[in-house]
CSV table of C-alpha atoms in Angstrom, one decimal:
chain,number,residue,atom,x,y,z
A,1,UNK,CA,36.1,31.0,-2.3
A,2,UNK,CA,35.4,31.5,1.6
A,3,UNK,CA,34.4,28.7,3.8
A,4,UNK,CA,31.1,30.3,4.3
A,5,UNK,CA,30.3,30.4,0.7
A,6,UNK,CA,31.3,26.8,0.3
A,7,UNK,CA,29.0,25.8,3.0
A,8,UNK,CA,25.9,27.9,1.4
A,9,UNK,CA,26.5,26.9,-2.1
A,10,UNK,CA,25.1,23.2,-1.7
A,11,UNK,CA,22.3,24.7,0.4
A,12,UNK,CA,21.4,26.8,-2.4
A,13,UNK,CA,21.2,23.7,-4.5
A,14,UNK,CA,19.2,21.9,-1.8
A,15,UNK,CA,16.8,25.1,-1.6
A,16,UNK,CA,16.2,24.8,-5.7
A,17,UNK,CA,15.5,21.2,-5.6
A,18,UNK,CA,13.0,21.6,-2.9
A,19,UNK,CA,11.1,24.6,-4.6
A,20,UNK,CA,11.1,22.8,-7.9
A,21,UNK,CA,9.4,19.6,-6.0
A,22,UNK,CA,7.2,22.2,-4.6
A,23,UNK,CA,6.3,23.8,-7.9
A,24,UNK,CA,5.7,20.2,-9.5
A,25,UNK,CA,3.1,19.4,-6.9
A,26,UNK,CA,1.5,22.8,-7.2
A,27,UNK,CA,1.2,22.0,-11.1
A,28,UNK,CA,-0.3,18.6,-9.9
A,29,UNK,CA,-2.9,20.4,-7.9
A,30,UNK,CA,-3.8,22.8,-10.7
A,31,UNK,CA,-4.2,20.1,-13.0
A,32,UNK,CA,-6.6,18.2,-10.8
A,33,UNK,CA,-8.6,21.5,-10.1
A,34,UNK,CA,-8.8,22.1,-13.9
A,35,UNK,CA,-10.1,18.5,-14.5
A,36,UNK,CA,-12.6,19.2,-11.8
A,37,UNK,CA,-13.8,22.2,-13.5
A,38,UNK,CA,-14.0,20.6,-17.1
A,39,UNK,CA,-16.1,17.9,-15.6
A,40,UNK,CA,-18.4,20.6,-13.8
A,41,UNK,CA,-17.6,19.4,-10.4
A,42,UNK,CA,-17.9,22.7,-8.8
A,43,UNK,CA,-17.2,21.9,-5.4
A,44,UNK,CA,-14.0,20.1,-6.2
A,45,UNK,CA,-12.9,22.8,-8.3
A,46,UNK,CA,-13.5,25.4,-5.4
A,47,UNK,CA,-11.8,23.2,-2.9
A,48,UNK,CA,-8.7,22.7,-5.4
A,49,UNK,CA,-8.6,26.3,-5.8
A,50,UNK,CA,-8.5,26.9,-1.9
A,51,UNK,CA,-5.9,24.2,-1.8
A,52,UNK,CA,-3.7,25.7,-4.4
A,53,UNK,CA,-3.9,29.2,-2.8
A,54,UNK,CA,-2.7,27.6,0.5
A,55,UNK,CA,0.4,26.2,-1.2
A,56,UNK,CA,1.4,29.8,-1.7
A,57,UNK,CA,0.7,30.8,2.0
A,58,UNK,CA,4.3,30.5,3.4
A,59,UNK,CA,5.7,32.8,0.5
A,60,UNK,CA,2.8,35.3,1.0
A,61,UNK,CA,3.5,35.2,4.9
A,62,UNK,CA,7.0,35.9,4.5
A,63,UNK,CA,6.6,38.9,1.9
A,64,UNK,CA,3.8,40.6,3.7
A,65,UNK,CA,4.8,40.2,7.2
A,66,UNK,CA,8.4,40.1,6.7
A,67,UNK,CA,8.8,37.0,8.6
A,68,UNK,CA,11.9,34.8,7.3
A,69,UNK,CA,10.8,31.1,6.8
A,70,UNK,CA,12.9,28.2,5.7
A,71,UNK,CA,12.3,26.8,2.1
A,72,UNK,CA,11.4,23.5,3.6
A,73,UNK,CA,8.0,25.1,5.0
A,74,UNK,CA,7.2,25.7,1.3
A,75,UNK,CA,8.0,22.0,0.4
A,76,UNK,CA,6.2,20.6,3.3
A,77,UNK,CA,2.9,22.5,2.9
A,78,UNK,CA,2.9,21.5,-0.8
A,79,UNK,CA,3.6,17.9,0.0
A,80,UNK,CA,0.7,17.7,2.6
A,81,UNK,CA,-1.9,19.7,0.6
A,82,UNK,CA,-1.1,17.6,-2.5
A,83,UNK,CA,-1.3,14.2,-0.5
A,84,UNK,CA,-4.6,15.6,1.1
A,85,UNK,CA,-6.6,16.8,-2.1
A,86,UNK,CA,-4.7,15.4,-5.3
A,87,UNK,CA,-4.5,12.0,-3.7
A,88,UNK,CA,-6.8,11.9,-0.6
A,89,UNK,CA,-10.0,13.5,-2.4
A,90,UNK,CA,-9.3,13.4,-6.0
A,91,UNK,CA,-7.7,9.5,-6.2
A,92,UNK,CA,-10.0,8.4,-3.2
A,93,UNK,CA,-6.9,7.5,-1.3
A,94,UNK,CA,-9.0,8.2,2.0
A,95,UNK,CA,-11.4,5.3,1.1
A,96,UNK,CA,-8.5,3.1,-0.6
A,97,UNK,CA,-6.0,3.2,2.2
A,98,UNK,CA,-7.4,3.2,5.8
A,99,UNK,CA,-4.5,4.9,7.5
A,100,UNK,CA,-4.1,7.7,4.8
A,101,UNK,CA,-6.1,10.2,7.1
A,102,UNK,CA,-4.2,9.1,10.0
A,103,UNK,CA,-0.8,9.5,8.5
A,104,UNK,CA,-1.7,13.0,7.3
A,105,UNK,CA,-2.9,14.2,10.7
A,106,UNK,CA,0.3,12.9,12.3
A,107,UNK,CA,2.5,14.3,9.8
A,108,UNK,CA,0.6,17.7,9.9
A,109,UNK,CA,0.9,17.9,13.8
A,110,UNK,CA,4.5,17.0,13.8
A,111,UNK,CA,5.2,19.4,10.9
A,112,UNK,CA,3.1,22.2,12.7
A,113,UNK,CA,5.0,21.6,16.0
A,114,UNK,CA,8.3,21.9,14.5
A,115,UNK,CA,7.4,25.1,12.4
A,116,UNK,CA,6.1,26.6,15.8
A,117,UNK,CA,9.3,25.3,17.4
A,118,UNK,CA,11.3,26.9,14.7
A,119,UNK,CA,9.5,30.4,15.2
A,120,UNK,CA,10.2,30.6,18.9
A,121,UNK,CA,13.5,29.1,18.6
A,122,UNK,CA,14.7,31.9,16.1
A,123,UNK,CA,13.8,34.5,18.7
A,124,UNK,CA,15.6,32.7,21.5
A,125,UNK,CA,18.9,32.3,19.5
A,126,UNK,CA,18.7,36.0,18.4
A,127,UNK,CA,18.2,36.8,22.1
A,128,UNK,CA,15.0,38.6,21.7
A,129,UNK,CA,13.3,36.3,24.2
A,130,UNK,CA,14.6,34.4,27.4
A,131,UNK,CA,12.5,31.5,27.9
A,132,UNK,CA,13.4,28.0,29.3
A,133,UNK,CA,13.5,24.8,27.2
A,134,UNK,CA,10.6,23.5,29.0
A,135,UNK,CA,8.4,26.2,28.1
A,136,UNK,CA,9.7,26.0,24.5
A,137,UNK,CA,8.3,22.6,24.3
A,138,UNK,CA,5.0,23.6,26.1
A,139,UNK,CA,4.2,26.2,23.6
A,140,UNK,CA,5.2,24.0,20.4
A,141,UNK,CA,2.9,21.3,21.8
A,142,UNK,CA,0.0,23.7,22.6
A,143,UNK,CA,0.2,25.4,18.9
A,144,UNK,CA,0.2,22.1,17.1
A,145,UNK,CA,-2.8,20.7,19.2
A,146,UNK,CA,-4.5,23.7,18.7
A,147,UNK,CA,-4.3,24.2,15.1
A,148,UNK,CA,-5.2,20.6,14.9
A,149,UNK,CA,-8.5,21.2,16.8
A,150,UNK,CA,-9.3,24.1,14.7
A,151,UNK,CA,-9.0,21.8,11.8
A,152,UNK,CA,-11.4,19.4,13.1
A,153,UNK,CA,-13.9,22.2,13.9
A,154,UNK,CA,-13.5,23.3,10.3
A,155,UNK,CA,-14.3,19.6,9.1
A,156,UNK,CA,-17.5,19.7,11.1
A,157,UNK,CA,-18.6,23.0,9.9
A,158,UNK,CA,-18.0,21.8,6.3
A,159,UNK,CA,-19.9,18.8,7.1
A,160,UNK,CA,-22.8,20.5,8.7
A,161,UNK,CA,-23.2,23.2,6.3
A,162,UNK,CA,-22.5,21.7,2.8
A,163,UNK,CA,-23.2,18.0,3.5
A,164,UNK,CA,-19.9,16.9,3.0
A,165,UNK,CA,-18.3,13.6,4.8
A,166,UNK,CA,-14.8,15.2,6.0
A,167,UNK,CA,-15.4,13.6,9.5
A,168,UNK,CA,-16.0,10.1,8.0
A,169,UNK,CA,-17.4,8.0,10.9
A,170,UNK,CA,-18.0,11.3,13.0
A,171,UNK,CA,-17.0,11.2,16.5
A,172,UNK,CA,-14.8,8.2,16.3
A,173,UNK,CA,-12.9,9.8,13.4
A,174,UNK,CA,-12.8,13.2,15.1
A,175,UNK,CA,-11.4,11.7,18.3
A,176,UNK,CA,-8.8,9.5,16.5
A,177,UNK,CA,-7.8,12.6,14.6
A,178,UNK,CA,-7.3,14.5,17.9
A,179,UNK,CA,-5.2,11.8,19.3
A,180,UNK,CA,-3.0,11.4,16.5
A,181,UNK,CA,-2.5,15.5,16.4
A,182,UNK,CA,-1.6,15.3,20.1
A,183,UNK,CA,1.0,12.5,19.6
A,184,UNK,CA,2.5,14.3,16.7
A,185,UNK,CA,2.5,17.5,18.7
A,186,UNK,CA,4.2,15.7,21.5
A,187,UNK,CA,7.0,14.3,19.5
A,188,UNK,CA,7.7,17.6,17.7
A,189,UNK,CA,7.8,19.0,21.4
A,190,UNK,CA,10.2,16.4,22.7
A,191,UNK,CA,12.5,17.1,19.5
A,192,UNK,CA,12.5,20.5,20.1
A,193,UNK,CA,13.4,20.4,24.0
A,194,UNK,CA,16.5,18.1,23.4
A,195,UNK,CA,17.4,20.1,20.2
A,196,UNK,CA,17.6,23.3,22.7
A,197,UNK,CA,19.9,21.2,25.1
A,198,UNK,CA,21.8,19.5,22.7
A,199,UNK,CA,21.7,21.8,19.5
A,200,UNK,CA,22.3,18.7,17.4
A,201,UNK,CA,20.7,17.2,14.0
A,202,UNK,CA,22.6,18.2,10.9
A,203,UNK,CA,19.3,18.8,8.8
A,204,UNK,CA,17.5,20.8,11.7
A,205,UNK,CA,20.8,22.7,12.2
A,206,UNK,CA,20.8,23.8,8.5
A,207,UNK,CA,17.2,25.0,8.5
A,208,UNK,CA,17.5,27.0,11.7
A,209,UNK,CA,20.8,28.6,10.7
A,210,UNK,CA,19.1,29.6,7.3
A,211,UNK,CA,16.4,31.1,9.3
A,212,UNK,CA,18.4,33.1,11.7
A,213,UNK,CA,20.5,34.3,8.7
A,214,UNK,CA,17.6,35.6,6.9
A,215,UNK,CA,16.1,37.0,10.1
A,216,UNK,CA,19.3,38.9,10.7
A,217,UNK,CA,19.0,40.6,7.2
A,218,UNK,CA,15.5,41.7,7.7
């Protein structure tokens, strides 16, 4: 067995474990959605269906747009959506745990920022673009903040049109979420900046190497 094969064999097991965890979380979302449907909670069932579909977004993007994505993205997406819907909404964690909403927004901003960084870094490493580390960090920050802002607009539209309470305390909740989003985006940008200069971090290096390898095969 070659050295490369020995290195990738553990990675394949890690990927299988990550996909298994993601599948378990998807099943959990499905169970909550079916439960809402049985109890005739139509809005909850509809929301659950949308959330369940979103867990498959990375796979759909990869298949139809032929964009290689790390397995970790599927896992992170499933974890976030499960925590947001199955725990936050269905189990009332948003009401029971005061910091639940803030934590999810922070993790989401950090995750989106890292994903944005990975997307840019793949093109940077394959020499498809020439860009300074500062610009990579800037684009990473802007992407995460923009998507976080779009989510806040979505919450407002849902509250306005369907009488929901996604914004909780209104302006205070929105501004707090935006600040948390900005903080998470800034952390992701800083991580990306120093990664470009230092190129260290074992787990991050494994993810990026996997993405670059899959990009080379397409």
